[in-house]
Coordinates of C-alpha atoms and ligand atoms in Angstrom, one line a residue:
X1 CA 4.2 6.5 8.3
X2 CA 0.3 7.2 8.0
X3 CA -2.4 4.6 9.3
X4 CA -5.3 3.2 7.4
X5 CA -7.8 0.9 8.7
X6 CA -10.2 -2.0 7.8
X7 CA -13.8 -1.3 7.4
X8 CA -14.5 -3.2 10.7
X9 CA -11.4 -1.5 12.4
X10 CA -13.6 1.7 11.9
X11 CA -16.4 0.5 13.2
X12 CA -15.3 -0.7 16.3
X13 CA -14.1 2.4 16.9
X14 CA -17.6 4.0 16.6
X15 CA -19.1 1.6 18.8
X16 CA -19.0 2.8 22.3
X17 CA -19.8 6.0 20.7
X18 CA -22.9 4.4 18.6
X19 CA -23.8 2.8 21.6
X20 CA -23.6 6.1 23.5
X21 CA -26.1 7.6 21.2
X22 CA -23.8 9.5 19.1
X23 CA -24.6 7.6 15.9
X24 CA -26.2 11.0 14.8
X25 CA -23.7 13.5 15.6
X26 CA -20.7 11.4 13.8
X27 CA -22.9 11.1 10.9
X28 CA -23.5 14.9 10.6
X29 CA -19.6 15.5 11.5
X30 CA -19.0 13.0 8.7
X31 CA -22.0 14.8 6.3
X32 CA -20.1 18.4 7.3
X33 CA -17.0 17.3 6.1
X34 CA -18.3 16.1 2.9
X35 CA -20.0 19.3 2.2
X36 CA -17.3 21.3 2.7
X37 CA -14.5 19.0 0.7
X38 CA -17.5 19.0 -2.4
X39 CA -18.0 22.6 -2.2
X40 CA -13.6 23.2 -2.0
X41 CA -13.4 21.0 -5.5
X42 CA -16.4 22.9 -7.1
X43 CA -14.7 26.0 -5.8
X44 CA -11.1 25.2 -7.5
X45 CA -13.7 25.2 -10.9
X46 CA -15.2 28.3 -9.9
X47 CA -18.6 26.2 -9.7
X48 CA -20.4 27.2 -6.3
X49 CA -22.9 29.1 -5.7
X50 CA -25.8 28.3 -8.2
X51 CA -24.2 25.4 -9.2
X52 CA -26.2 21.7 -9.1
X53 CA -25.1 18.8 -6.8
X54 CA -27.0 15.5 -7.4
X55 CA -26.8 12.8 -4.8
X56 CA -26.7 9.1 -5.8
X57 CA -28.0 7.6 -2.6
X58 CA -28.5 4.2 -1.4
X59 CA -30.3 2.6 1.6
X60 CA -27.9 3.0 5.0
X61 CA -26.1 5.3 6.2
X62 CA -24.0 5.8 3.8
X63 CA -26.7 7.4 1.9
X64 CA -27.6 9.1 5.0
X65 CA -24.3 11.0 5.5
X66 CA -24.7 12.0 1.6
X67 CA -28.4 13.3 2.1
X68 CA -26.9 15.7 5.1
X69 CA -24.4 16.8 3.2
X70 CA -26.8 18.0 0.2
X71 CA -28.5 19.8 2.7
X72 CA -25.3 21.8 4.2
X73 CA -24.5 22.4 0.4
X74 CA -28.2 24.0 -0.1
X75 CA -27.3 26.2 2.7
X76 CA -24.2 27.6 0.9
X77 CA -26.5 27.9 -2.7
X78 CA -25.6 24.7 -4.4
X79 CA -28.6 23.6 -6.2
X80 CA -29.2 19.7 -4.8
X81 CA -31.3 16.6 -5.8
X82 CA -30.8 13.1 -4.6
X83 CA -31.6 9.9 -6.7
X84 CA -32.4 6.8 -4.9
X85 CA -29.9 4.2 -5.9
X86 CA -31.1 0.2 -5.9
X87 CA -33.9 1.4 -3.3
X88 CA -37.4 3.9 -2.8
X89 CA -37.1 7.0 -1.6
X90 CA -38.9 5.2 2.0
X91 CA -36.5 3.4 2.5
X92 CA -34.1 6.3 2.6
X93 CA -32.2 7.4 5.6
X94 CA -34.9 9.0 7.2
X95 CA -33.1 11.8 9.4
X96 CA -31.1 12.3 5.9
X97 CA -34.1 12.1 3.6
X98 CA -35.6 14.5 7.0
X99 CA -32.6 17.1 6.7
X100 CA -32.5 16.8 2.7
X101 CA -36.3 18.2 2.3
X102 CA -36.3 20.7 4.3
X103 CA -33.3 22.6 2.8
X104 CA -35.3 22.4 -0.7
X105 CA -33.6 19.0 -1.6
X106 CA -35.9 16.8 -4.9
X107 CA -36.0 13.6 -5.7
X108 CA -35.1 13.0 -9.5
X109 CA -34.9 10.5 -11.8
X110 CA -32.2 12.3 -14.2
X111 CA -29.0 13.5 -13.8
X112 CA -29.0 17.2 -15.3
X113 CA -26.4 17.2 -18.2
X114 CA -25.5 20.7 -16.0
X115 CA -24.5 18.6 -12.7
X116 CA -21.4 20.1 -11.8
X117 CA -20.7 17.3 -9.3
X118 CA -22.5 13.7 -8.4
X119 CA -22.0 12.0 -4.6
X120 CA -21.6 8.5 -4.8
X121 CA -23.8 7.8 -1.5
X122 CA -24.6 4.1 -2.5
X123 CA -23.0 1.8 -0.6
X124 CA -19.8 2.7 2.2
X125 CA -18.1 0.2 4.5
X126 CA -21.8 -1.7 5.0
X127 CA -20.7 -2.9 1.3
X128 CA -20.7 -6.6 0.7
X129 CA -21.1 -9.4 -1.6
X130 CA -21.0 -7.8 -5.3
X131 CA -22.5 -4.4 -7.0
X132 CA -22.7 -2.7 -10.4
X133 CA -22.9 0.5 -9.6
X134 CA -22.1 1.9 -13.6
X135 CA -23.9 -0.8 -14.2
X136 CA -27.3 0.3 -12.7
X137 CA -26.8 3.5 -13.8
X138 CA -26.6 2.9 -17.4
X139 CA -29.4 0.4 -17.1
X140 CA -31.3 3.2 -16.2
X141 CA -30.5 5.7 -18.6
X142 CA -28.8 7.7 -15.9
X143 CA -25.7 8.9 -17.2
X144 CA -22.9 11.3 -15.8
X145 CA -21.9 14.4 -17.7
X146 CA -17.9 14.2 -18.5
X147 CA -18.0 17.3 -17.1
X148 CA -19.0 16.5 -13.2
X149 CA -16.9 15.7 -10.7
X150 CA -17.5 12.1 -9.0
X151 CA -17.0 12.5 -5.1
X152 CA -17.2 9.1 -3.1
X153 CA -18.6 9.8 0.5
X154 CA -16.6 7.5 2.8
X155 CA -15.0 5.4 -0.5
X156 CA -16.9 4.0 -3.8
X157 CA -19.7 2.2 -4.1
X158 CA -18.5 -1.1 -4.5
X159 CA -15.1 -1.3 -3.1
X160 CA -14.8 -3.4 -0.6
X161 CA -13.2 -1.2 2.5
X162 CA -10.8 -4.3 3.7
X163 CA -9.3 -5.1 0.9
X164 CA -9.8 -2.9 -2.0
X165 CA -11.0 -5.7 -4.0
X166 CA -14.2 -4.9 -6.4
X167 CA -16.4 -7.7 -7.1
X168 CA -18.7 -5.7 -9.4
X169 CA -18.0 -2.2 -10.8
X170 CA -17.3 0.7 -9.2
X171 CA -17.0 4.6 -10.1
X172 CA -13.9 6.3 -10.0
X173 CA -14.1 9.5 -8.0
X174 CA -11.8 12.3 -8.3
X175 CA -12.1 12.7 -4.3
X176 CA -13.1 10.4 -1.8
X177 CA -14.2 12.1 1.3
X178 CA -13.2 9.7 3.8
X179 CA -14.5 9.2 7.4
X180 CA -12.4 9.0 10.9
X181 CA -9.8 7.5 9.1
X182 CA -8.8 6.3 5.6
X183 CA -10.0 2.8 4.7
X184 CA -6.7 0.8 3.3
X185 CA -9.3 -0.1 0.1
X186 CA -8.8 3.4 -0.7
X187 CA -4.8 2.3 -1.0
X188 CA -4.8 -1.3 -2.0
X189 CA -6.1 -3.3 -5.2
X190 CA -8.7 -1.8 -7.7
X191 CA -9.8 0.2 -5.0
X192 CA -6.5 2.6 -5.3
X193 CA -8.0 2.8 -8.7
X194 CA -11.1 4.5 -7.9
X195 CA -10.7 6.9 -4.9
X196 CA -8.9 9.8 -6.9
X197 CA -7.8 12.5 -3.8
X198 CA -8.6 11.1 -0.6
X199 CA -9.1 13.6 2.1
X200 CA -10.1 12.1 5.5
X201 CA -12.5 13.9 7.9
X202 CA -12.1 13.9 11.7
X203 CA -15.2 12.9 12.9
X204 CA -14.5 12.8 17.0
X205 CA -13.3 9.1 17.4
X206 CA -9.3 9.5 17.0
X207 CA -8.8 8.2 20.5
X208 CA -10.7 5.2 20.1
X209 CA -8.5 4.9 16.5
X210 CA -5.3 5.6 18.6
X211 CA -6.6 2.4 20.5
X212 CA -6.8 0.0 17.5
X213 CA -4.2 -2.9 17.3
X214 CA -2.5 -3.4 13.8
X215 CA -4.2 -0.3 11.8
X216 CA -1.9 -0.9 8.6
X217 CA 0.4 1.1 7.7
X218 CA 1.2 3.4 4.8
X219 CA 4.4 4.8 3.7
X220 CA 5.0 8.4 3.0
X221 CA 7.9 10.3 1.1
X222 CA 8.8 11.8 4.1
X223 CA 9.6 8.2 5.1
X224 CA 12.1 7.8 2.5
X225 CA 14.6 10.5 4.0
X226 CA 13.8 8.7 7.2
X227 CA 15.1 5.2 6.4
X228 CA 17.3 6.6 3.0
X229 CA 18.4 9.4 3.6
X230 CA 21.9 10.8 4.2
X231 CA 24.1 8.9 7.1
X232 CA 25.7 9.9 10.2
X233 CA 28.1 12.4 9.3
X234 CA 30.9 10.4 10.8
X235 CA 30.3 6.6 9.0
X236 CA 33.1 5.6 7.5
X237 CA 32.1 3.0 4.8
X238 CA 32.2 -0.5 6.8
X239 CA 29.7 0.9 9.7
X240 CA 27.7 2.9 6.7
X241 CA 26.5 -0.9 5.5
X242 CA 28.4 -3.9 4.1
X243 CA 25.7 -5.7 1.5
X244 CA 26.5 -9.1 0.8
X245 CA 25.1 -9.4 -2.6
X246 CA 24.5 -13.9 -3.3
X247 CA 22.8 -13.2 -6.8
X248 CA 23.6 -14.0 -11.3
X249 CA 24.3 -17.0 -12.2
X250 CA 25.9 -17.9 -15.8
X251 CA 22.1 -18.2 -17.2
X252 CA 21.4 -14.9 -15.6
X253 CA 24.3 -12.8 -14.8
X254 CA 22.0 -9.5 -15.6
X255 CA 20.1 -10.4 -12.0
X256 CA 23.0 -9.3 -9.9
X257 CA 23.5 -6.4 -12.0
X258 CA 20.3 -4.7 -11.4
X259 CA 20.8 -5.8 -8.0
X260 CA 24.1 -4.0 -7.6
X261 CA 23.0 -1.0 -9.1
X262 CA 20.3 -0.4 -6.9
X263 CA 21.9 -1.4 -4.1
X264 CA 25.0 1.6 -5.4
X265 CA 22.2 4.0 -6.2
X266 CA 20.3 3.3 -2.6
X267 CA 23.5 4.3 -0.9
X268 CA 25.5 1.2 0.9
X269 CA 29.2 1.6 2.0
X270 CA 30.0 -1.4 0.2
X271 CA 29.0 -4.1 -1.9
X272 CA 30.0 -7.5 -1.5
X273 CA 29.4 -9.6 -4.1
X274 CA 29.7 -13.5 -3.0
X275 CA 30.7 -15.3 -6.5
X276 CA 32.2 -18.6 -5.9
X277 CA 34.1 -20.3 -9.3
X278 CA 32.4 -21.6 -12.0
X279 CA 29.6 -19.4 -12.3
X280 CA 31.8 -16.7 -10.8
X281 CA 33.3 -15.4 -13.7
X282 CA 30.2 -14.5 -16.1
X283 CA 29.0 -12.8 -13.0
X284 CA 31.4 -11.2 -11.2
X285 CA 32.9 -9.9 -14.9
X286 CA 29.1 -8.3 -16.0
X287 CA 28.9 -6.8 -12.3
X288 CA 32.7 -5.6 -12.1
X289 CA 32.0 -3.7 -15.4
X290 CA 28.8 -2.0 -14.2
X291 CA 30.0 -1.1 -10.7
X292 CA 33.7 -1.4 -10.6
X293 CA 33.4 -0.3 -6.6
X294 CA 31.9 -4.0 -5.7
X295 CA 34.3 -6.5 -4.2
X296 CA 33.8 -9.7 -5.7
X297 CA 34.6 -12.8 -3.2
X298 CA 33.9 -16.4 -3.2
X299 CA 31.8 -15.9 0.5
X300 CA 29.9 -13.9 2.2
X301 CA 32.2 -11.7 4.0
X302 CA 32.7 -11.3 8.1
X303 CA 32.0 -7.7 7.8
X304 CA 28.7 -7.8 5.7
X305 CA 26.2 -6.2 7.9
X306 CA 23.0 -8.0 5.6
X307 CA 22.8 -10.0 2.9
X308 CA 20.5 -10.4 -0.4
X309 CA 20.2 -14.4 -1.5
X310 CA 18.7 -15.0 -4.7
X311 CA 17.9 -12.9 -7.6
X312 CA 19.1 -14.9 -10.8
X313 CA 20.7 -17.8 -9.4
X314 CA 18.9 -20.6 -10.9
X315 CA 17.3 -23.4 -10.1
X316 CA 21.1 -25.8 -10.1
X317 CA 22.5 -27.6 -7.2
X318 CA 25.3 -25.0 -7.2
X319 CA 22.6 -22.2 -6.7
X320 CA 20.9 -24.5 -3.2
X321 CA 24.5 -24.7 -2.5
X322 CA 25.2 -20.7 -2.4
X323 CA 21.7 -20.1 -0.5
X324 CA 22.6 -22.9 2.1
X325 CA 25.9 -21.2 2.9
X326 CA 24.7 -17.5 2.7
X327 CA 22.3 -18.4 5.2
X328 CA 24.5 -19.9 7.6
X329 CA 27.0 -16.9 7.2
X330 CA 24.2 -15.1 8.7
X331 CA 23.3 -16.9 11.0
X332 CA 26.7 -16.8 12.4
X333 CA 27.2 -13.1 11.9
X334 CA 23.3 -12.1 12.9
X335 CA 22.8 -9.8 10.3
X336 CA 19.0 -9.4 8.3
X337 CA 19.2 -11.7 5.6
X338 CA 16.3 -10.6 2.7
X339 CA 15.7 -14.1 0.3
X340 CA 13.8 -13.1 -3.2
X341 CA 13.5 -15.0 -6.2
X342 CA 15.2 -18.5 -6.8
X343 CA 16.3 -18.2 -3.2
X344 CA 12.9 -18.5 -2.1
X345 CA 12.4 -21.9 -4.0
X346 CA 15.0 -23.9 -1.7
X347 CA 13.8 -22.3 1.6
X348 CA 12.6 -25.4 3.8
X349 CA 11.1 -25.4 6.8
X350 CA 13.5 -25.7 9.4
X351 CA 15.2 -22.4 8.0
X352 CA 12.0 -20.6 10.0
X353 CA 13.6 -22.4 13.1
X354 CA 17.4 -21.2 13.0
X355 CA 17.1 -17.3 14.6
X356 CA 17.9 -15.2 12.1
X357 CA 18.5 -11.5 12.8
X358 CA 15.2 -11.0 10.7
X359 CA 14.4 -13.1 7.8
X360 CA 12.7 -10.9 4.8
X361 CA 11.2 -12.6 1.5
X362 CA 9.8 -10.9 -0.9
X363 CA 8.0 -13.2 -3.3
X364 CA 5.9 -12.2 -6.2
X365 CA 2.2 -13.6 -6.1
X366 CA 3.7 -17.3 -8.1
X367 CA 6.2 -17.0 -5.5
X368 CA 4.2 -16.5 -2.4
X369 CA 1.3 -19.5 -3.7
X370 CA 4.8 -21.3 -4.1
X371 CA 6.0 -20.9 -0.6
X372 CA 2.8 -21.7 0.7
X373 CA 1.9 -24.8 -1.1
X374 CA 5.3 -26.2 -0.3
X375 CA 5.3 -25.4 3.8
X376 CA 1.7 -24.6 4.9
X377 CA -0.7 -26.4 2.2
X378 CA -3.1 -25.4 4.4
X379 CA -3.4 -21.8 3.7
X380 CA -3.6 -22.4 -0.1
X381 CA -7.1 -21.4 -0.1
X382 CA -7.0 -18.1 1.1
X383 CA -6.6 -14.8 -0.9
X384 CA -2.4 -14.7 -1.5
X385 CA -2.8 -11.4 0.7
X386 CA -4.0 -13.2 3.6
X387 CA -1.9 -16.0 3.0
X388 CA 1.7 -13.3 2.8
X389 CA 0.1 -12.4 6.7
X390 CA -0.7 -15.6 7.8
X391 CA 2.8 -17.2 6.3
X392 CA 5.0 -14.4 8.0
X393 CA 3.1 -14.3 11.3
X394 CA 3.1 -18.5 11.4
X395 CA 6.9 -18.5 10.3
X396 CA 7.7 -15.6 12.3
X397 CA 9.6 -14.1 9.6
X398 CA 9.1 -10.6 7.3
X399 CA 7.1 -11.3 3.6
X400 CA 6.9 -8.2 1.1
X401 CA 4.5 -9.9 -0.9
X402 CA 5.0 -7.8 -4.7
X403 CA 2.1 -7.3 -7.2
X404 CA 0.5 -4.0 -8.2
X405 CA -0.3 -3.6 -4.7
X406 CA 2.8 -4.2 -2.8
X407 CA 2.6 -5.2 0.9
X408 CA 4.7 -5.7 3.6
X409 CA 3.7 -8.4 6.6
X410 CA 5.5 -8.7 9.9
X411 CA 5.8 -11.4 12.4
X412 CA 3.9 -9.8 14.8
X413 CA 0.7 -8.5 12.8
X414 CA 2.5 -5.4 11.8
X415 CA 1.8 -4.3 7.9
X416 CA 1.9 -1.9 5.3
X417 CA 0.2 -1.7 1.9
X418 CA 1.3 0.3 -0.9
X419 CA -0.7 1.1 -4.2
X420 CA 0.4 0.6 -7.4
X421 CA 1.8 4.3 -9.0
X422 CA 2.9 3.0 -12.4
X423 CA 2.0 -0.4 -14.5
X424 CA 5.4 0.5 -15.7
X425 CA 7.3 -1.5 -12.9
X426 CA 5.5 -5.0 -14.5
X427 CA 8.4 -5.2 -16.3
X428 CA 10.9 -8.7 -15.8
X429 CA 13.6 -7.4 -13.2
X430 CA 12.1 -4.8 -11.4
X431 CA 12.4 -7.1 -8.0
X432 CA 16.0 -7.5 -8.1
X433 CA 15.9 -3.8 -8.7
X434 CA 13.9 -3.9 -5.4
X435 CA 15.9 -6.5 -3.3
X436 CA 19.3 -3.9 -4.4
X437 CA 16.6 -0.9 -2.7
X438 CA 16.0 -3.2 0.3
X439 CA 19.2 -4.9 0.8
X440 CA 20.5 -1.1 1.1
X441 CA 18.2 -0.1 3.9
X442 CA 18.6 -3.1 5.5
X443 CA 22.6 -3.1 5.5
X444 CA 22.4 0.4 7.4
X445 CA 20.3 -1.3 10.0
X446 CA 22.0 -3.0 13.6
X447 CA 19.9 -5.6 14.9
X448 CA 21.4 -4.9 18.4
X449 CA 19.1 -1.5 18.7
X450 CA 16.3 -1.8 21.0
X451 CA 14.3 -0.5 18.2
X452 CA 15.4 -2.8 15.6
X453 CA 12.1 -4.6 14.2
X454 CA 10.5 -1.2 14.4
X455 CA 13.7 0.0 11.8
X456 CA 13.4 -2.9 9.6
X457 CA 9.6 -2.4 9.0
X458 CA 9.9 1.4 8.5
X459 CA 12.9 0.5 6.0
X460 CA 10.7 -2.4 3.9
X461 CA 8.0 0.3 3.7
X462 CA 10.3 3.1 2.9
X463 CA 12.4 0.9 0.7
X464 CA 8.8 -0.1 -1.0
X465 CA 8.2 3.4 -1.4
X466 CA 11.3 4.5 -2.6
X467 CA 11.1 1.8 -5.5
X468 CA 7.5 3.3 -6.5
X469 CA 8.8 6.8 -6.8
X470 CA 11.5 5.9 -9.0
X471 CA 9.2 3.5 -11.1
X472 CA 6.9 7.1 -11.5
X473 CA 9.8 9.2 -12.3
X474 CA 11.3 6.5 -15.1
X475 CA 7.4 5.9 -16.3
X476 CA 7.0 10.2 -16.9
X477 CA 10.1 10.0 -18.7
X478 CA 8.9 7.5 -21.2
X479 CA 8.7 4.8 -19.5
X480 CA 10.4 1.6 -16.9
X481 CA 14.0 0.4 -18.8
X482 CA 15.1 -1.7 -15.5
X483 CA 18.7 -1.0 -16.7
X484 CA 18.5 2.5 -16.2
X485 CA 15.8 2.8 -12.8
X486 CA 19.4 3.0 -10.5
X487 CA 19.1 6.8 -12.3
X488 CA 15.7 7.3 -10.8
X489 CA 16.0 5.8 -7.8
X490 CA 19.0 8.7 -7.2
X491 CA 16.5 10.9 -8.6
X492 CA 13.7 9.7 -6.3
X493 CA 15.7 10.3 -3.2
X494 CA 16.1 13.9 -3.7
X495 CA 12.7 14.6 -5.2
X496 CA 9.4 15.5 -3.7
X497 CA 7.1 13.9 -6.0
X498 CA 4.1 15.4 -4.3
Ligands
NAX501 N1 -21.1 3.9 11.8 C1 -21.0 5.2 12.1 O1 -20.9 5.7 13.2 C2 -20.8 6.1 11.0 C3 -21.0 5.7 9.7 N2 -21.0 6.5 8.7 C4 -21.4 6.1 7.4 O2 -22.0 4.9 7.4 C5 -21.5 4.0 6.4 C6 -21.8 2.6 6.7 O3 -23.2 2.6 6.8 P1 -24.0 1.2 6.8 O4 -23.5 0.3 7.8 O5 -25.4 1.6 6.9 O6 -23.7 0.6 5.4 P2 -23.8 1.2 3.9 O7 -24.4 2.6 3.9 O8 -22.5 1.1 3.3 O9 -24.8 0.2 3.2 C7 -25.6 -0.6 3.9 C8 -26.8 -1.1 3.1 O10 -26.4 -1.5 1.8 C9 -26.8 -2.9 1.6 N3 -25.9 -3.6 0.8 C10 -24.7 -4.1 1.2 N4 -24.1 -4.7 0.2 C11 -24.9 -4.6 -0.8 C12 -24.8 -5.1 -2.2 N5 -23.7 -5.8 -2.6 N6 -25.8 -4.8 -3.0 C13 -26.9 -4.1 -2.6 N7 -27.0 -3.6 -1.3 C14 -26.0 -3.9 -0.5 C15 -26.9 -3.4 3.1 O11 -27.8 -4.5 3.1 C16 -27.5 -2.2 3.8 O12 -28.9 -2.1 3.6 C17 -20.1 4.4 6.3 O13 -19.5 4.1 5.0 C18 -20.2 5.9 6.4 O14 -20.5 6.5 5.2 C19 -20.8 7.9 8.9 O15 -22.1 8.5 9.0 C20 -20.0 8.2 10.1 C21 -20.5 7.6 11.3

């Protein structure tokens, strides 16, 4: 798992060394590492030496780190100019603006239909409120050749660093030079939409980063093997993982299906699937015929090691029945119980109170503004990302709150975010598809390890993961048929993507 940070998690980790007077050597670290990541890309297009670098720069330091660089890039031939962005060239950085002129560096008003690269130095994590930044420029008649490369210094002009969000316009770079450490709006929201490569420069302050309390967290292939990957050589296929599977109902038998499947592609040692008489029958018939290995029964068995509620069951009395003694099943047998869907409708309250092994949900965005409305009104004017933290951290239970960004929220402040690879997965079933991922990982997992809550988050992330990659590989073969993803999430397990 790799860390990101918030904007103000960065900058409290520069402090004591801003306040130690360093402010000047991070920002020419920072500046040096720009350079040399603009002058790799313009290398890969055999476009160095002679080759023009304009600078869009605004008013802090931002544009300060981007007016150093130019003058690093001067020193290795690059032709550079700067154009002040939204402020006067006096108002410039002056150590920048300082550094800039003396390596030969112009102020311009044009961007030179030649410009093999621009440097969005407008606005970094100081960034608040709204900006336009295509906006201005095509106000001004300043317009980028298709043929330059965009590089954000630090992340684009107009993403907010915390969240990703972007109130105005932004840019989208084909690299984002990145500073100390990546910023998760380089990873979450529209902002994962704009920073094209990120590569992160080590500016001298990993230590104090080391220091910081809930960095988030980012899931990496690697990951997958981790939490997915092949079992003890010597499981046999009850201590492998027993998945209880409480999903379809007559309305929507297809729900445990997809479930199933992904559950059978994720790898599980055996499927349970609970599916009391009436609605049994349509059920357990449609998921018999898809995966003739699942055991049907009418509950959740004693050897089921987690359980998935939910997916499909409808909104009947029969359905709050099923949930009602799922839950208590696990209860009983302390296994992770992961609640998605219609489940998530009939949670109350006191459910937060019982002690489960670990309770996951994994609401959509209607689902989480559902949840919250119903049990902490309160919140309901927050962002639905800050209400997925505040709602797992107040309930003391595990949310994977599922929308283009996907992210996963702890009890304990502990979270990961995970951008959006494909549009693709937007497509109706694609969550039981997930819940089948998740319910796999979480079957494997045995809540007596003294590492335990560390294993379930890695196995969300991962799980999380492991859904994206196989929403990619379906989308470059034409496209998401949620029927078919099981294929691709086999396919996804053995592949590097990367
Ligand atoms: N703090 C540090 O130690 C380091 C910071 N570095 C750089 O410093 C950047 C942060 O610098 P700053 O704090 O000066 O902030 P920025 O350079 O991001 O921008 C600050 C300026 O933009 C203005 N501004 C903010 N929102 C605006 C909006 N919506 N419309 C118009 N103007 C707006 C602010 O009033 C302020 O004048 C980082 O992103 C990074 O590039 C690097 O030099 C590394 C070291």
């Amino acid at each position: 798992m790799r860390r990101c940070y918030t904007g103000a998690q960065i900058r409290a980790a520069e402090k004591p060394r801003l306040e130690a007077g360093d402010g000047p050597v991070l920002m020419r670290r920072a500046a040096w590492g720009l350079a040399h990541h603009t002058f790799q890309l313009l290398a890969t297009r055999a476009q160095t030496y002679g080759s023009r670098v304009i600078g869009l720069i605004g008013k802090g330091n931002n544009g300060g780190d981007t007016l150093w660089a130019l003058s690093f890039l001067a020193k290795r031939g690059i032709a550079i100019a700067a154009i002040p962005i939204n402020t006067t060239p006096t108002d410039l950085h002056p150590e920048g603006l300082a550094a800039f002129r003396r390596a030969g560096g112009r102020i311009v008003d044009k961007i030179p239909t030649d410009t093999a690269a621009v440097i969005d130095g407008v606005l970094g994590t100081g960034f608040s409120g709204s900006f336009d930044l295509p906006g201005y420029l095509a106000t001004n008649h300043l317009s980028i050749p298709a043929t330059a490369a965009v590089i954000a210094c630090d992340i684009p002009s107009g993403v907010l660093a915390d969240t990703g969000d972007i109130p105005g316009a932004a840019l989208a770079a084909d690299l984002t030079v990145t500073f100390a450490g990546p910023k998760v709006g380089l990873f979450a929201e529209a902002g994962s939409q704009h920073s094209g490569t990120i590569r992160v420069v080590d500016i001298g302050i990993n230590d104090q980063l080391a220091a910081i309390d809930h960095p988030w967290w980012i899931a990496e292939i690697p990951d997958v093997a981790k939490s997915y990957g092949t079992p003890a050589w010597d499981v046999h296929k009850y201590s492998r993982g027993v998945l209880g599977v409480v999903a379809g109902s007559a309305e929507y038998p297809g729900a445990a299906v997809l479930v199933v499947n992904a559950a059978a592609a994720t790898g599980v040692g055996y499927i349970s699937l609970v599916a009391e008489p009436p609605r049994g029958k349509t059920v357990a018939d449609k998921v018999i015929s898809a995966n003739p290995q699942a055991v049907v029964a009418d509950q959740l068995t004693d050897k089921a090691t987690a359980v998935v509620i939910g997916p499909g069951l409808g909104e009947t009395m029969r359905a709050k029945d099923a949930t009602g003694a799922a839950l208590q099943a696990a209860l009983r047998l302390q296994i992770p119980v992961l609640v998605d869907a219609s489940g998530l409708d009939v949670l109350q309250a006191e459910v937060f109170e019982l002690g489960f092994a670990a309770l996951v949900l994994t609401p959509h965005v209607g689902e989480m503004r559902r949840l919250t409305q119903r049990l902490a009104p309160d919140l309901a004017e927050h962002s639905v990302v800050d209400q997925a933290a505040e709602f797992a951290r107040r309930f003391d239970t595990w949310i994977v709150l599922k929308s283009a960004t996907t992210y996963v929220f702890g009890p304990h402040g502990i979270r990961s975010v995970h951008p959006g690879r494909t549009p693709e997965l937007a497509t109706a079933g694609t969550g039981d598809t997930l819940s089948g991922i998740l319910g796999a990982g979480l079957s494997r997992l045995r809540p007596e390890d003294h590492d335990f809550m560390q294993r379930l988050f890695h196995t969300l992330s991962a799980g999380v993961r492991l859904h994206s990659m196989a929403g990619e590989l379906a989308a470059r073969d034409g496209g998401v048929v949620v029927s078919t993803l099981e294929h691709y999430i086999r396919q996804a397990k053995r592949q590097d993507l990367e």
